[in-house]
CSV table of C-alpha atoms (C1' of nucleotides) in Angstrom, one decimal:
chain,number,residue,atom,x,y,z
A,1,MET,CA,29.1,19.1,-2.5
A,2,ALA,CA,27.6,17.4,-5.5
A,3,GLU,CA,24.0,18.6,-5.6
A,4,PRO,CA,21.4,16.2,-7.0
A,5,ALA,CA,20.4,15.7,-10.6
A,6,GLY,CA,18.0,12.8,-10.9
A,7,ILE,CA,18.2,10.6,-7.9
A,8,SER,CA,16.8,7.1,-8.5
A,9,SER,CA,14.1,5.6,-6.3
A,10,LEU,CA,16.5,2.8,-5.5
A,11,THR,CA,19.0,5.2,-4.1
A,12,LEU,CA,16.4,7.1,-2.1
A,13,ASN,CA,14.9,4.0,-0.6
A,14,ARG,CA,18.4,2.8,0.4
A,15,LEU,CA,19.0,6.2,2.1
A,16,SER,CA,15.9,5.5,4.3
A,17,VAL,CA,17.4,2.1,5.1
A,18,TYR,CA,20.8,3.6,6.0
A,19,LEU,CA,19.1,6.2,8.2
A,20,ARG,CA,17.2,3.4,10.0
A,21,CYS,CA,20.4,1.4,10.6
A,22,LEU,CA,22.3,4.5,11.8
A,23,ARG,CA,19.6,5.3,14.3
A,24,GLN,CA,19.9,1.8,15.7
A,25,LEU,CA,23.6,2.4,16.1
A,26,GLN,CA,22.8,5.7,17.9
A,27,ASP,CA,20.7,3.7,20.3
A,28,SER,CA,23.7,1.5,21.0
A,29,ASP,CA,25.9,4.6,21.5
A,30,VAL,CA,28.1,3.8,18.5
A,31,THR,CA,29.6,7.1,17.4
A,32,HIS,CA,31.7,6.2,14.4
A,33,VAL,CA,31.1,3.6,11.6
A,34,SER,CA,32.7,2.7,8.3
A,35,SER,CA,30.8,1.7,5.2
A,36,SER,CA,32.1,-1.8,5.5
A,37,GLN,CA,31.0,-2.1,9.1
A,38,LEU,CA,27.5,-0.9,8.1
A,39,ALA,CA,27.5,-3.4,5.2
A,40,GLN,CA,28.4,-6.3,7.4
A,41,GLN,CA,26.1,-5.6,10.2
A,42,PHE,CA,23.0,-4.9,8.1
A,43,GLU,CA,23.7,-7.0,5.0
A,44,LEU,CA,24.3,-4.1,2.7
A,45,SER,CA,26.9,-3.3,0.0
A,46,ALA,CA,29.7,-1.1,1.2
A,47,ALA,CA,30.5,0.3,-2.2
A,48,LEU,CA,26.9,1.1,-2.8
A,49,ILE,CA,26.6,2.9,0.5
A,50,ARG,CA,29.5,5.1,-0.5
A,51,LYS,CA,28.2,5.7,-4.0
A,52,ASP,CA,24.7,6.6,-2.7
A,53,LEU,CA,26.0,9.0,-0.1
A,54,ALA,CA,28.5,10.6,-2.6
A,55,GLN,CA,25.6,11.8,-4.7
A,56,PHE,CA,24.7,14.3,-2.0
A,57,GLY,CA,28.1,15.4,-0.7
A,58,GLU,CA,31.1,14.2,1.2
A,59,PHE,CA,29.9,13.0,4.5
A,60,GLY,CA,32.8,10.8,5.5
A,61,ILE,CA,36.3,11.1,6.8
A,62,ARG,CA,38.9,9.2,4.9
A,63,GLY,CA,40.7,6.7,7.0
A,64,THR,CA,38.0,6.9,9.7
A,65,GLY,CA,34.5,6.4,8.3
A,66,TYR,CA,31.4,8.4,9.2
A,67,ARG,CA,30.4,10.1,12.4
A,68,VAL,CA,27.0,8.5,13.1
A,69,ASP,CA,25.3,11.6,14.5
A,70,ASP,CA,26.4,13.8,11.6
A,71,LEU,CA,25.4,11.3,9.0
A,72,VAL,CA,21.9,10.9,10.6
A,73,GLU,CA,21.5,14.6,10.5
A,74,SER,CA,22.6,14.8,6.9
A,75,LEU,CA,20.3,12.1,5.8
A,76,ILE,CA,17.4,13.7,7.5
A,77,LYS,CA,18.1,16.9,5.6
A,78,VAL,CA,18.6,15.1,2.3
A,79,LEU,CA,15.3,13.2,2.6
A,80,GLY,CA,13.4,16.3,3.7
A,81,LEU,CA,12.5,14.9,7.0
A,82,ASP,CA,13.6,18.0,8.8
A,83,ARG,CA,10.3,19.7,8.2
A,84,ALA,CA,6.7,18.7,8.8
A,85,HIS,CA,4.7,17.1,6.0
A,86,ASN,CA,0.9,17.3,6.1
A,87,LEU,CA,-1.0,14.2,5.1
A,88,ALA,CA,-4.5,13.5,4.1
A,89,VAL,CA,-5.8,9.9,4.6
A,90,VAL,CA,-8.5,8.8,2.2
A,91,GLY,CA,-10.3,5.6,3.2
A,92,LEU,CA,-10.6,4.6,6.8
A,93,GLY,CA,-11.3,0.9,6.5
A,94,SER,CA,-9.2,-1.4,8.6
A,95,LEU,CA,-6.1,-0.7,6.6
A,96,GLY,CA,-6.5,3.1,6.5
A,97,SER,CA,-7.2,3.2,10.2
A,98,ALA,CA,-4.1,1.1,11.0
A,99,LEU,CA,-2.0,3.5,8.9
A,100,ALA,CA,-3.6,6.5,10.6
A,101,ARG,CA,-2.9,5.0,14.0
A,102,TYR,CA,0.7,4.3,13.0
A,103,LEU,CA,1.3,7.8,11.8
A,104,SER,CA,-0.2,9.3,14.9
A,105,ILE,CA,2.0,7.3,17.3
A,106,ASN,CA,5.3,8.4,15.7
A,107,ASP,CA,6.7,11.8,16.4
A,108,LYS,CA,7.8,11.6,12.8
A,109,PRO,CA,7.6,14.5,10.4
A,110,PHE,CA,4.3,13.2,9.0
A,111,ARG,CA,1.2,14.7,10.4
A,112,ILE,CA,-2.4,13.8,9.4
A,113,VAL,CA,-4.4,17.0,8.8
A,114,ALA,CA,-7.4,15.5,7.0
A,115,ALA,CA,-9.4,12.3,6.9
A,116,PHE,CA,-12.0,11.1,4.4
A,117,ASP,CA,-14.3,8.1,4.0
A,118,VAL,CA,-17.6,7.4,2.1
A,119,ASP,CA,-19.1,5.4,5.0
A,120,GLY,CA,-22.0,7.4,6.5
A,121,ARG,CA,-21.4,5.8,9.8
A,122,LYS,CA,-17.9,7.2,10.0
A,123,VAL,CA,-18.4,10.7,8.5
A,124,GLY,CA,-18.7,13.3,11.3
A,125,HIS,CA,-17.0,11.1,13.8
A,126,LYS,CA,-13.4,11.6,14.9
A,127,ILE,CA,-10.2,9.7,14.3
A,128,GLY,CA,-7.8,11.0,17.0
A,129,HIS,CA,-8.8,14.7,17.2
A,130,LEU,CA,-9.7,14.9,13.5
A,131,THR,CA,-13.2,15.0,12.1
A,132,ILE,CA,-13.8,12.5,9.2
A,133,HIS,CA,-15.3,14.1,6.1
A,134,HIS,CA,-17.1,12.5,3.2
A,135,SER,CA,-14.9,11.7,0.3
A,136,ARG,CA,-17.0,13.8,-2.0
A,137,GLU,CA,-15.6,16.8,-0.1
A,138,ILE,CA,-12.0,16.1,-1.0
A,139,ARG,CA,-11.7,18.9,-3.5
A,140,GLU,CA,-13.3,21.4,-1.2
A,141,ILE,CA,-11.4,20.6,2.0
A,142,ILE,CA,-7.9,19.6,1.0
A,143,PRO,CA,-6.9,23.1,-0.1
A,144,GLN,CA,-7.8,24.4,3.3
A,145,THR,CA,-5.6,22.0,5.1
A,146,GLY,CA,-2.2,22.4,3.5
A,147,ALA,CA,-1.9,18.7,2.8
A,148,GLN,CA,0.6,17.9,0.1
A,149,ILE,CA,0.6,14.1,0.4
A,150,ALA,CA,-2.3,11.8,0.4
A,151,VAL,CA,-2.5,8.2,1.6
A,152,LEU,CA,-5.0,6.3,-0.5
A,153,SER,CA,-6.5,3.3,1.2
A,154,VAL,CA,-9.9,2.8,-0.4
A,155,PRO,CA,-11.3,-0.3,-2.2
A,156,GLU,CA,-10.1,-0.9,-5.8
A,157,SER,CA,-13.4,0.3,-7.2
A,158,ALA,CA,-13.0,3.8,-5.7
A,159,ALA,CA,-9.3,4.2,-6.1
A,160,GLN,CA,-9.1,5.9,-9.5
A,161,ARG,CA,-11.9,8.3,-8.7
A,162,CYS,CA,-10.4,9.4,-5.4
A,163,TYR,CA,-7.0,9.7,-7.0
A,164,ASP,CA,-8.3,12.0,-9.7
A,165,ASP,CA,-10.0,14.2,-7.1
A,166,LEU,CA,-6.8,14.4,-5.1
A,167,ALA,CA,-4.8,15.3,-8.3
A,168,ASP,CA,-7.4,18.0,-9.1
A,169,CYS,CA,-7.2,19.7,-5.8
A,170,GLY,CA,-3.5,20.2,-5.8
A,171,ILE,CA,-2.1,17.2,-3.9
A,172,LYS,CA,1.5,16.7,-4.9
A,173,ALA,CA,2.1,13.1,-3.9
A,174,VAL,CA,0.0,10.0,-3.4
A,175,LEU,CA,0.9,6.8,-1.5
A,176,ASN,CA,-1.5,4.2,-2.9
A,177,PHE,CA,-2.5,1.0,-1.1
A,178,ALA,CA,-5.3,0.0,-3.5
A,179,PRO,CA,-4.4,-3.0,-5.7
A,180,VAL,CA,-5.0,-1.2,-9.0
A,181,GLN,CA,-2.9,0.1,-11.8
A,182,LEU,CA,-3.6,3.8,-11.4
A,183,LYS,CA,-3.8,6.1,-14.4
A,184,GLN,CA,-1.4,8.7,-13.2
A,185,ALA,CA,-1.7,12.4,-13.2
A,186,PRO,CA,1.5,14.2,-14.4
A,187,SER,CA,1.4,16.7,-11.5
A,188,VAL,CA,1.4,14.0,-8.8
A,189,ARG,CA,4.3,11.9,-7.6
A,190,THR,CA,2.7,8.5,-7.1
A,191,LYS,CA,4.0,5.4,-5.3
A,192,SER,CA,2.1,2.1,-4.7
A,193,VAL,CA,2.6,-0.3,-1.9
A,194,ASP,CA,1.1,-3.5,-3.1
A,195,PHE,CA,0.7,-6.3,-0.6
A,196,GLN,CA,-0.9,-8.6,-3.2
A,197,ILE,CA,1.8,-8.3,-5.7
A,198,ASN,CA,4.4,-9.2,-3.2
A,199,LEU,CA,2.5,-12.1,-1.9
A,200,GLU,CA,2.1,-13.4,-5.5
A,201,GLU,CA,5.8,-13.2,-6.0
A,202,LEU,CA,6.4,-15.4,-3.0
A,203,ALA,CA,3.8,-17.8,-4.3
A,204,TYR,CA,5.8,-18.1,-7.5
A,205,PHE,CA,8.9,-19.3,-5.6
A,206,LEU,CA,6.9,-21.9,-3.7
A,207,SER,CA,5.5,-23.5,-6.8
A,208,SER,CA,8.6,-23.9,-8.9
B,1,MET,CA,8.4,-23.0,-24.6
B,2,ALA,CA,11.4,-21.4,-22.8
B,3,GLU,CA,11.1,-22.6,-19.3
B,4,PRO,CA,12.4,-20.3,-16.5
B,5,ALA,CA,16.0,-19.8,-15.5
B,6,GLY,CA,16.2,-16.9,-13.0
B,7,ILE,CA,13.2,-14.7,-13.3
B,8,SER,CA,13.7,-11.3,-11.8
B,9,SER,CA,11.4,-9.8,-9.1
B,10,LEU,CA,10.7,-7.0,-11.5
B,11,THR,CA,9.3,-9.3,-14.1
B,12,LEU,CA,7.3,-11.3,-11.6
B,13,ASN,CA,5.7,-8.2,-10.1
B,14,ARG,CA,4.8,-7.1,-13.6
B,15,LEU,CA,3.1,-10.4,-14.3
B,16,SER,CA,0.9,-9.8,-11.3
B,17,VAL,CA,0.1,-6.4,-12.8
B,18,TYR,CA,-0.7,-7.9,-16.2
B,19,LEU,CA,-2.9,-10.5,-14.6
B,20,ARG,CA,-4.8,-7.8,-12.8
B,21,CYS,CA,-5.3,-5.8,-15.9
B,22,LEU,CA,-6.4,-8.8,-17.9
B,23,ARG,CA,-9.0,-9.6,-15.3
B,24,GLN,CA,-10.4,-6.1,-15.6
B,25,LEU,CA,-10.7,-6.8,-19.4
B,26,GLN,CA,-12.5,-10.0,-18.7
B,27,ASP,CA,-15.0,-8.1,-16.6
B,28,SER,CA,-15.6,-5.9,-19.6
B,29,ASP,CA,-16.0,-8.9,-21.9
B,30,VAL,CA,-13.0,-8.2,-23.9
B,31,THR,CA,-11.8,-11.4,-25.5
B,32,HIS,CA,-8.6,-10.5,-27.4
B,33,VAL,CA,-6.0,-7.9,-26.7
B,34,SER,CA,-2.6,-6.9,-28.2
B,35,SER,CA,0.5,-5.9,-26.2
B,36,SER,CA,0.1,-2.3,-27.5
B,37,GLN,CA,-3.5,-2.1,-26.5
B,38,LEU,CA,-2.7,-3.3,-23.0
B,39,ALA,CA,0.2,-0.8,-22.9
B,40,GLN,CA,-1.9,2.1,-23.8
B,41,GLN,CA,-4.9,1.3,-21.6
B,42,PHE,CA,-2.8,0.7,-18.5
B,43,GLU,CA,0.3,2.8,-19.0
B,44,LEU,CA,2.6,-0.1,-19.5
B,45,SER,CA,5.4,-0.8,-22.1
B,46,ALA,CA,4.3,-3.0,-25.0
B,47,ALA,CA,7.8,-4.4,-25.6
B,48,LEU,CA,8.2,-5.2,-22.0
B,49,ILE,CA,4.9,-7.1,-21.9
B,50,ARG,CA,6.1,-9.2,-24.8
B,51,LYS,CA,9.5,-9.8,-23.3
B,52,ASP,CA,8.1,-10.7,-19.9
B,53,LEU,CA,5.6,-13.2,-21.3
B,54,ALA,CA,8.2,-14.7,-23.7
B,55,GLN,CA,10.2,-15.9,-20.7
B,56,PHE,CA,7.5,-18.4,-20.0
B,57,GLY,CA,6.3,-19.5,-23.4
B,58,GLU,CA,4.6,-18.3,-26.5
B,59,PHE,CA,1.2,-17.2,-25.4
B,60,GLY,CA,0.3,-14.9,-28.3
B,61,ILE,CA,-0.9,-15.3,-31.8
B,62,ARG,CA,1.1,-13.3,-34.4
B,63,GLY,CA,-1.0,-10.8,-36.2
B,64,THR,CA,-3.8,-11.1,-33.6
B,65,GLY,CA,-2.5,-10.6,-30.1
B,66,TYR,CA,-3.5,-12.6,-27.0
B,67,ARG,CA,-6.7,-14.4,-26.1
B,68,VAL,CA,-7.6,-12.8,-22.7
B,69,ASP,CA,-9.0,-15.9,-21.1
B,70,ASP,CA,-6.0,-18.0,-22.1
B,71,LEU,CA,-3.5,-15.5,-20.9
B,72,VAL,CA,-5.2,-15.2,-17.6
B,73,GLU,CA,-5.1,-18.9,-17.2
B,74,SER,CA,-1.4,-19.1,-18.2
B,75,LEU,CA,-0.4,-16.3,-15.8
B,76,ILE,CA,-2.2,-18.0,-12.9
B,77,LYS,CA,-0.3,-21.2,-13.6
B,78,VAL,CA,3.0,-19.3,-14.0
B,79,LEU,CA,2.6,-17.5,-10.7
B,80,GLY,CA,1.5,-20.6,-8.9
B,81,LEU,CA,-1.9,-19.2,-8.1
B,82,ASP,CA,-3.6,-22.4,-9.2
B,83,ARG,CA,-3.1,-24.1,-5.9
B,84,ALA,CA,-3.8,-23.1,-2.3
B,85,HIS,CA,-1.1,-21.4,-0.2
B,86,ASN,CA,-1.3,-21.7,3.6
B,87,LEU,CA,-0.4,-18.6,5.5
B,88,ALA,CA,0.5,-17.9,9.1
B,89,VAL,CA,-0.1,-14.3,10.4
B,90,VAL,CA,2.2,-13.2,13.2
B,91,GLY,CA,1.2,-10.0,14.9
B,92,LEU,CA,-2.4,-9.0,15.2
B,93,GLY,CA,-2.2,-5.4,15.9
B,94,SER,CA,-4.3,-3.1,13.7
B,95,LEU,CA,-2.2,-3.7,10.7
B,96,GLY,CA,-2.0,-7.5,11.1
B,97,SER,CA,-5.8,-7.6,11.7
B,98,ALA,CA,-6.4,-5.5,8.6
B,99,LEU,CA,-4.3,-7.9,6.5
B,100,ALA,CA,-6.0,-10.9,8.0
B,101,ARG,CA,-9.4,-9.5,7.2
B,102,TYR,CA,-8.3,-8.7,3.6
B,103,LEU,CA,-7.0,-12.2,3.1
B,104,SER,CA,-10.2,-13.7,4.5
B,105,ILE,CA,-12.5,-11.7,2.2
B,106,ASN,CA,-10.9,-12.7,-1.0
B,107,ASP,CA,-11.4,-16.2,-2.5
B,108,LYS,CA,-7.8,-15.9,-3.4
B,109,PRO,CA,-5.5,-18.9,-3.3
B,110,PHE,CA,-4.1,-17.6,0.1
B,111,ARG,CA,-5.7,-19.1,3.2
B,112,ILE,CA,-4.8,-18.2,6.8
B,113,VAL,CA,-4.2,-21.4,8.8
B,114,ALA,CA,-2.5,-20.0,11.9
B,115,ALA,CA,-2.4,-16.7,13.9
B,116,PHE,CA,-0.1,-15.5,16.6
B,117,ASP,CA,0.3,-12.6,18.9
B,118,VAL,CA,2.0,-11.8,22.2
B,119,ASP,CA,-0.9,-9.9,23.7
B,120,GLY,CA,-2.5,-12.0,26.5
B,121,ARG,CA,-5.8,-10.3,25.8
B,122,LYS,CA,-5.8,-11.7,22.3
B,123,VAL,CA,-4.4,-15.1,22.9
B,124,GLY,CA,-7.1,-17.7,23.1
B,125,HIS,CA,-9.6,-15.5,21.3
B,126,LYS,CA,-10.6,-16.1,17.7
B,127,ILE,CA,-10.0,-14.2,14.5
B,128,GLY,CA,-12.5,-15.5,12.0
B,129,HIS,CA,-12.7,-19.2,13.0
B,130,LEU,CA,-9.1,-19.4,14.0
B,131,THR,CA,-7.7,-19.4,17.5
B,132,ILE,CA,-4.9,-17.0,18.2
B,133,HIS,CA,-1.9,-18.6,19.8
B,134,HIS,CA,0.9,-17.0,21.7
B,135,SER,CA,4.0,-16.1,19.6
B,136,ARG,CA,6.2,-18.3,21.8
B,137,GLU,CA,4.4,-21.3,20.3
B,138,ILE,CA,5.3,-20.5,16.7
B,139,ARG,CA,7.9,-23.3,16.5
B,140,GLU,CA,5.6,-25.8,18.0
B,141,ILE,CA,2.4,-25.0,16.1
B,142,ILE,CA,3.5,-24.0,12.6
B,143,PRO,CA,4.7,-27.5,11.5
B,144,GLN,CA,1.2,-28.8,12.3
B,145,THR,CA,-0.5,-26.3,10.1
B,146,GLY,CA,1.2,-26.8,6.8
B,147,ALA,CA,1.8,-23.1,6.5
B,148,GLN,CA,4.7,-22.3,4.1
B,149,ILE,CA,4.3,-18.5,4.0
B,150,ALA,CA,4.2,-16.1,7.0
B,151,VAL,CA,3.0,-12.6,7.1
B,152,LEU,CA,5.0,-10.7,9.8
B,153,SER,CA,3.3,-7.6,11.2
B,154,VAL,CA,4.8,-7.2,14.6
B,155,PRO,CA,6.5,-4.1,16.1
B,156,GLU,CA,10.1,-3.5,15.1
B,157,SER,CA,11.4,-4.7,18.4
B,158,ALA,CA,9.9,-8.2,17.9
B,159,ALA,CA,10.5,-8.6,14.2
B,160,GLN,CA,13.9,-10.3,14.1
B,161,ARG,CA,13.0,-12.7,16.9
B,162,CYS,CA,9.8,-13.8,15.2
B,163,TYR,CA,11.5,-14.0,11.9
B,164,ASP,CA,14.2,-16.3,13.3
B,165,ASP,CA,11.5,-18.5,14.9
B,166,LEU,CA,9.6,-18.8,11.6
B,167,ALA,CA,12.8,-19.7,9.8
B,168,ASP,CA,13.6,-22.3,12.4
B,169,CYS,CA,10.3,-24.1,12.0
B,170,GLY,CA,10.4,-24.5,8.3
B,171,ILE,CA,8.6,-21.5,6.9
B,172,LYS,CA,9.6,-21.1,3.3
B,173,ALA,CA,8.7,-17.4,2.7
B,174,VAL,CA,8.1,-14.3,4.8
B,175,LEU,CA,6.3,-11.1,3.8
B,176,ASN,CA,7.6,-8.6,6.3
B,177,PHE,CA,5.7,-5.4,7.2
B,178,ALA,CA,8.0,-4.3,10.1
B,179,PRO,CA,10.2,-1.3,9.4
B,180,VAL,CA,13.5,-3.1,10.0
B,181,GLN,CA,16.4,-4.4,8.0
B,182,LEU,CA,16.0,-8.1,8.7
B,183,LYS,CA,19.0,-10.4,9.0
B,184,GLN,CA,17.8,-13.0,6.5
B,185,ALA,CA,17.9,-16.8,6.8
B,186,PRO,CA,19.1,-18.5,3.6
B,187,SER,CA,16.2,-21.0,3.6
B,188,VAL,CA,13.6,-18.3,3.6
B,189,ARG,CA,12.5,-16.1,0.6
B,190,THR,CA,11.9,-12.7,2.2
B,191,LYS,CA,10.1,-9.7,0.9
B,192,SER,CA,9.5,-6.4,2.8
B,193,VAL,CA,6.6,-4.1,2.3
B,194,ASP,CA,7.7,-0.8,3.7
B,195,PHE,CA,5.3,1.9,4.1
B,196,GLN,CA,7.7,4.2,5.8
B,197,ILE,CA,10.4,4.0,3.1
B,198,ASN,CA,7.9,4.9,0.5
B,199,LEU,CA,6.6,7.8,2.4
B,200,GLU,CA,10.1,9.1,2.9
B,201,GLU,CA,10.7,8.9,-0.8
B,202,LEU,CA,7.7,11.1,-1.4
B,203,ALA,CA,8.9,13.5,1.2
B,204,TYR,CA,12.2,13.9,-0.7
B,205,PHE,CA,10.4,15.1,-3.8
B,206,LEU,CA,8.4,17.6,-1.9
B,207,SER,CA,11.4,19.2,-0.3
B,208,SER,CA,13.6,19.6,-3.4
C,1,DC,C1',-0.7,-6.2,-43.3
C,2,DC,C1',-0.5,-6.7,-38.2
C,3,DG,C1',1.4,-8.1,-34.0
C,4,DT,C1',4.4,-11.4,-31.7
C,5,DG,C1',8.9,-13.0,-30.4
C,6,DT,C1',13.8,-11.7,-30.3
C,7,DG,C1',18.6,-10.2,-31.2
C,8,DA,C1',21.0,-5.9,-30.8
C,9,DA,C1',21.5,-1.4,-28.9
C,10,DG,C1',20.9,1.6,-25.3
C,11,DT,C1',20.2,2.9,-20.6
C,12,DC,C1',20.5,2.3,-15.8
C,13,DC,C1',22.4,0.2,-11.7
C,14,DT,C1',26.1,-2.2,-9.1
C,15,DT,C1',30.7,-3.9,-8.3
C,16,DC,C1',35.5,-3.4,-8.7
C,17,DA,C1',39.7,-1.4,-7.8
C,18,DC,C1',42.5,2.3,-6.7
C,19,DA,C1',44.1,7.2,-6.1
C,20,DG,C1',44.1,10.4,-2.5
C,21,DC,C1',43.1,12.2,2.0
C,22,DT,C1',43.6,11.6,7.3
D,1,DA,C1',47.7,1.9,7.5
D,2,DG,C1',42.7,2.6,6.8
D,3,DC,C1',38.7,4.3,4.5
D,4,DT,C1',36.4,7.4,1.5
D,5,DG,C1',35.2,9.0,-3.0
D,6,DT,C1',35.2,7.8,-7.9
D,7,DG,C1',36.4,6.5,-12.7
D,8,DA,C1',36.0,2.3,-15.2
D,9,DA,C1',34.3,-2.4,-15.8
D,10,DG,C1',30.6,-5.4,-15.5
D,11,DG,C1',25.9,-6.8,-15.2
D,12,DA,C1',20.9,-6.1,-15.3
D,13,DC,C1',17.0,-4.2,-17.3
D,14,DT,C1',14.5,-1.7,-21.0
D,15,DT,C1',13.7,-0.1,-25.6
D,16,DC,C1',14.4,-0.5,-30.4
D,17,DA,C1',13.6,-2.4,-34.7
D,18,DC,C1',12.8,-6.1,-37.6
D,19,DA,C1',12.2,-11.1,-39.2
D,20,DC,C1',8.8,-14.3,-39.1
D,21,DG,C1',4.2,-16.4,-38.7
D,22,DG,C1',-0.9,-15.8,-38.9
DNA sequence: CCGTGTGAAGTCCTTCACAGCT
DNA sequence: AGCTGTGAAGGACTTCACACGG
């Protein structure tokens, strides 16, 4: 068992992909799989699968491959998906609401425990069974909720201010959807999902 | 002028970031900027900014830096944002609708010219001034619209089927939001924006 | 003198190829 | 025999450091 040192984002993101593929195999009642079978079926690299997994232990059986159920369980543990994660959603425009809805549907380990918006028409109303608070109350309310992760889906102009508030009140990780270059707080693990940047990359290839 | 060979995704995505930062400077009436000023203000790497830009030409003035307006214009050209790009949106659930709304608001070079869904209650209705068609008509309608890029925001179970249809009818690029490992068509430039994978990466850091 | 553009060095990531276990 | 786990090779990306032009 080779416990982690510094695992790269690339590796971690691939682990999520592997987990997803393995669950698909579970649904088809496949019980065993080799790295090269996985690679072929899902357009991945067999060597990379083995390297990635080897960073966390020896999950395979030489000559046989991997037991699907076991590997799923192992990956869930490695990624920390075997325990609940409390989320705060900040910004309930159309994107924020879509994300909130998505997170509510899945019996995934992510659970929304707080919701914020600046729109007076939304504050006080409910999303699911959760009351929407005004964004200015972030610092006050977050600590009471046990939220460690925040999903930030506010307009560009509000993103940095909300981010700073979240950092101040002890949030440990932020998933940012606003199309801005955030000035990051050292105490907060930050990831951005940027629709616009990806679309612009595609535009590049269509123009050259 | 060193015209492109194979530009990496990483470089292209950073160009989008630079463009965004420069536009912010324009709004503050900054006319000139050096790579190190940009780096400091937006938490970027000065050497990398210069390397990235150098792949497309000599945009700077030694001893002075870059003229903001000129560099904005150059980056717009490089990324292909100086011409219109026609989009098709496939899947108008809450996420797809949010994306469609976002794309309509901006006077960006991206314009939605077709919309599809499988939901009988949506088909025939309008989103903005666009009629929603049934997804089974993708192959028939896309060629009439001039759409080259598709935004795919359908449930996992429908993603591969829709993707294949899009590839078949001549779509050149797909921006996928479905949480699946797509089997890619060689004729289609494909990018995935994966909310779930990013969230799981954050979960990892909170559990270790 | 200042800042760009750029070879060279350094770091990180992926692929190769094979020893060793089943 | 077959497949994992892994050192070593190869490639990609970033940082360094400086020559050159303004």
